[in-house]
Every structure is written in C-alpha cells, then in structure tokens.
Amino acid sequence: MNPAKSGGRPARVSSAPAKEHDGPFAKNEQVTLDVIGLTHDGEGVGRADGFTLFVQGALPGEQVNARVMKMKKQYGYARLEKLLTESPDRLNPPCDIYKECGGCQLQHFDYEAQLAWKRQHVIDNLTRIGKLTVRENEGDRLGSADFGVQAERQGIVVHPTIGMDDPWRYRNKAAVPIGAAGEGGELVAGFYARGTHRIIDMDDCLIQHEHNDEVLRVVKRVAKELRIQPYDEQTGQGVLRHVMARTGVVTGEIMVVLVTNGKRLPRQPEWIEALRAGLPGLKSIVQNVNTRDTNVIFGDETRTLWGSDVIYDELDGIRFAISARSFYQVNPAQTVALYGKAVEYAALTGNENVIDAYCGIGTISLFLARKAGHVYGVEIVPEAIEDAKRNAALNGIDNATFEAGPAEVVIPRWRKEGAKADVIVVDPPRKGCDPALLETILQMEPERVVYVSCNPSTLARDLRVLEDGGYRTVEVTPVDMFPWTVHVESVAVLVLD
Ligand code: SAH
C-alpha cells in the first residue's frame, strides 16, 4: 500500500509530523492499535490500518494507545502509553523490577493464558516452519499472531502445556553479571536491563530459589567488604565479572562460582571464610577465569577454591553430581515431568538399545536406562561426560555408556561400526540438530525418535527433515520449564511409518 494514497486513517490519534520512511506512520506519532497476538519475544503484535507495530507489554485482545518509536517498511515498534481495553488475562506483575529487568517477559500475563500461548506458539512453528498438520483442539482459548493457519482434523496431537502448580522460585541456578553503578561506582549484581548492558541491581528474584538469592546478597556484601573491584566492560579493568549460584534443590547443597578477570582472586582466604560463614549449605567454591572481551560468561580455566568439585542433586530418586561447567536443567520439578514424558514416548520394554544424543551429565540417559536394555549417551563437553559416568556409577546403573564428542560425528561412526538403535533421543541446544545427525538417524531407522527441544522453530525445522525421511510425528507435549518467560520447551515423539 502506498501510504500517500491511503486516505483517511481512523486509527490515528494525533496528526503526524513529517515522515522519514515509507511506512504509514511517523516516529513519535500516537496510534491506536488492536493487539492480535504475541511475538516469540513476548511483545504485543499491534495492528492499525493493516500495518504491524510491536508493543512491549501489550496483550492479545487489548486495544492500546502507543507512541511510534521506530518505523521500517513492513513493520515498526511503538511504546505502550494507554490501555483502552484491558485483557482479562492482564496481571499486575509482582516483581518490583519487572519493567526494567530483561529476565522475565510475561509477568503481566495470567499463568494459564501463558501456558495456552506457549502451546499455540509450538503449533504455529510446527505448521508454519515445519509445514506439519496439527490436529485441531477446541480446548485452546488463545489465538496467535497468525490467524491464517487452519489446523485440520488429522495430524499431530499437541497436548496442553504441562505447567507448574506453584510457578515461582523454580530456578536452581543464577548467573548474573557484576558491575559498578552510579557516581560512586557501587558494586551491583543483577540482570541486564532489557536490550542494554546496564546492570539492574537485584536482591530478590521471584523465580530464583531462595538459596541463590542469598548467594548473590552474600557475594555482593563480601565483595564490598573486601573492596573487590567490579569488572568494567568498557575498559576491561576490574576483578569480579560474574557470579553463578547453583543449588541442589533436593539436597540443599550450594555451589558458588566466581568468574574473575585474571587468575588472581584478591583476598582469597577471606573470601572463603566469609562465604562459608554466610552460606550454611555451601559445599563448593569454584573460580573461573575469563579475561576475554566477550559476553560469554565463562572462560576456559576452572579451579576449585574450597570444598567439592561438584554438588549433588536428585531427580526422581536418581542422584546426580553436577560440576561448575556442566549443563543441568534449571527447573528440577518440571525436568522430572519433561524426562517422564521422554521416557513414556520412548515406550521401552527392557530390551531396547537407546541412543541419547546431547546427553549432558547423563540425566535423560539414566532415566531411560531404568527401562532399557542399554543406553549410549553422547555429549560434546568432556567434563559433562565425566559427570555422566560418575552418575551412572553413583546410582549402580551399569547399562549406560558415555562418549564425549560431537553427536554428528560420534553417532555416524557408531553406525559405521555396526551399532543398532531401537530408539534415539535427542535434546539439542537452541540451534537444533546438526543435519549430519538427522541424516544418520534416517539411515539407522530406529523405531522411535524422541525429540526434546528448547526451541520450537528448530524443532519444527528438524521434524520436517525426519518426516521427509519417512518418520511421522505423533504427539508433542510442551512443558513449562521457564514460567513468566517466553521460553518454551517441548518433547515430540516420531515413529517410523
Ligand atoms: N539432555 C541433557 C542436556 C541438554 S542441553 C539434559 O537434559 O540435561 C544440550 C547439550 O548438548 C549440552 O550439554 C551441550 O553441551 C550439548 N551439545 C551441544 N552441541 C553438541 C554437539 N554437537 N554434540 C553433542 N552435544 C552437544
């Protein structure tokens, strides 16, 4: 549409200053928007005159006044100014720093509505990216930004999202940057403000386990008492860059990791004494050295300053040793639900050969091993594989073996060596499975593939590859691992058709 010829615009509230772009609105113009969905980032999808403006904080079903911030040819961004009609799903966010902090995106959205939205988000990805057919489900009450997709009566069953009864204080891990704030350069620790590198000081995070909040408070206090310089991103000066706290929720054990800009932690003995005195459940103090100019939290060098190299936790009666650098799911209650679904979808009878690709510290592998003939886990981080082996032994599980390496290299080699698999489970990072791994899965022809995914778009992409290779996706269950955030975890099962 040529905006110059578009005639009257009923959505316009104030008259427009001169335009600097091809879109129908001008920067700083106030517009009235109908919000028809949420983006994958949790922004409201606002529509006016057939044009899309994204509005942080606006909810589906609302009509809002918003101020145009940025215009592009096809879409723009606007700031919420006034709610004209309010969604019945709108909540008053309980967290004091919600508006500034970038950690949660959906605290203004009713929890049940979030669960419905997450399911719809998975469906949208499956249909749009995966070109898959999803079975219609009348129980779904929330629309998405894409009303064009009409699900048919046949196809994949996408179950309601498995949510939490009490969706707060669920995180077992906090990893936050340290910096200086204000004129006095006072040491602060918290999350980056949305879209910036400004640190919002945080003492109490409602999605964190209390132990982790306590670690952050104690580390800040001790750092100030010992006059430790916070790291400055601009100059690369200062000592303390990040702090990570991890709690074994079942065992109560705590690990503190201090990430330093250099090998030396000034006043190390005082640090150890003060942390031990301040944190009764403390089992491990670890230092990680990161001197690089990067956003990545950890550097390559890790050493234990005090206590054990690992902390322990338990999931459904299986004990796990977790070292500082190993991946471990952050929401243990929902992890049990997720792994339970993965095991159910694997439909094991006790004789099967199972491959667990991207196995981390062997968590899913050991859940599977209780029901399988043998489980073979593969994972790229060598320390995680050491943990996995230790975890199998710790639980007296002798039908699980582990190998370190890229799944897309190790599993093709296993196949060449004659390995057979009845079930292959994959749980890749956000970027999804490597094409070489998908190709190998198709060649190995396991009866079932169970796909655990933290990113619905790469899940959909990879399911399409498996479907084209002869598999049929039967069911998908989203599991809410990250309440109040836009993240969506899901588990899918495919069978050989
Ligand atoms: N299944 C585990 C870990 C899932 S997270 C759990 O639930 O705890 C994804 C894991 O994939 C991480 O441990 C990461 O280190 C690993 N990874 C990333 N790229 C990989 C690759 N190419 N091959 C094997 N593992 C990889």
Short mmCIF file of N, CA and C and ligand atoms in Angstrom, two decimals, residues 327 329 339 358-360 363-364 379-381 405-408 427-429, ligand 1:
data_model
loop_
_atom_site.label_atom_id
_atom_site.label_comp_id
_atom_site.label_asym_id
_atom_site.label_seq_id
_atom_site.Cartn_x
_atom_site.Cartn_y
_atom_site.Cartn_z
N PHE A 327 26.02 -28.61 31.96
CA PHE A 327 24.62 -28.22 31.81
C PHE A 327 23.76 -29.07 32.74
N GLN A 329 19.48 -28.98 33.88
CA GLN A 329 18.22 -28.25 33.69
C GLN A 329 17.96 -27.35 34.90
N TYR A 339 11.35 -35.29 31.51
CA TYR A 339 12.03 -36.57 31.29
C TYR A 339 11.02 -37.72 31.36
N TYR A 358 23.24 -35.53 22.81
CA TYR A 358 23.27 -34.28 23.57
C TYR A 358 22.89 -34.58 25.03
N CYS A 359 23.59 -35.54 25.63
CA CYS A 359 23.12 -36.11 26.90
C CYS A 359 23.54 -35.32 28.12
N GLY A 360 24.39 -34.28 27.98
CA GLY A 360 24.81 -33.52 29.16
C GLY A 360 25.44 -34.45 30.19
N THR A 363 21.54 -37.18 32.38
CA THR A 363 20.27 -37.18 33.12
C THR A 363 19.20 -38.02 32.41
N ILE A 364 18.88 -37.67 31.17
CA ILE A 364 17.85 -38.44 30.45
C ILE A 364 18.33 -39.88 30.28
N GLU A 379 27.88 -36.55 24.14
CA GLU A 379 27.82 -35.15 24.58
C GLU A 379 29.16 -34.51 24.26
N ILE A 380 29.13 -33.22 23.88
CA ILE A 380 30.35 -32.57 23.38
C ILE A 380 31.28 -32.09 24.50
N VAL A 381 30.74 -31.81 25.69
CA VAL A 381 31.57 -31.28 26.78
C VAL A 381 32.20 -32.45 27.58
N GLY A 405 32.10 -36.12 22.53
CA GLY A 405 32.35 -35.73 21.14
C GLY A 405 31.10 -35.15 20.54
N PRO A 406 31.21 -34.58 19.34
CA PRO A 406 30.01 -34.04 18.68
C PRO A 406 29.09 -35.20 18.26
N ALA A 407 27.81 -35.07 18.56
CA ALA A 407 26.85 -36.13 18.23
C ALA A 407 26.89 -36.44 16.74
N GLU A 408 27.10 -35.38 15.92
CA GLU A 408 27.05 -35.57 14.47
C GLU A 408 28.31 -36.26 13.92
N ASP A 427 18.32 -34.12 22.42
CA ASP A 427 17.98 -32.95 23.25
C ASP A 427 19.00 -31.86 22.95
N PRO A 428 18.94 -31.32 21.72
CA PRO A 428 20.00 -30.39 21.29
C PRO A 428 19.85 -29.01 21.91
N PRO A 429 20.91 -28.17 21.79
CA PRO A 429 20.77 -26.76 22.18
C PRO A 429 19.85 -26.02 21.22
N1 SAH B 1 19.97 -33.81 27.83
C1 SAH B 1 20.72 -33.01 28.76
C2 SAH B 1 21.43 -31.80 28.13
C3 SAH B 1 20.61 -30.97 27.19
S1 SAH B 1 21.30 -29.38 26.79
C4 SAH B 1 19.84 -32.56 29.91
O1 SAH B 1 18.63 -32.60 29.82
O2 SAH B 1 20.39 -32.16 30.94
C5 SAH B 1 22.15 -29.68 25.31
C6 SAH B 1 23.51 -30.33 25.49
O3 SAH B 1 24.07 -30.51 24.19
C7 SAH B 1 24.51 -29.54 26.30
O4 SAH B 1 25.02 -30.35 27.32
C8 SAH B 1 25.62 -29.21 25.26
O5 SAH B 1 26.91 -29.21 25.83
C9 SAH B 1 25.48 -30.33 24.29
N2 SAH B 1 25.95 -30.13 22.91
C10 SAH B 1 25.99 -29.00 22.18
N3 SAH B 1 26.40 -29.25 20.93
C11 SAH B 1 26.63 -30.59 20.85
C12 SAH B 1 27.04 -31.46 19.80
N4 SAH B 1 27.32 -31.00 18.59
N5 SAH B 1 27.15 -32.78 20.06
C13 SAH B 1 26.87 -33.27 21.30
N6 SAH B 1 26.47 -32.47 22.33
C14 SAH B 1 26.35 -31.16 22.11
#
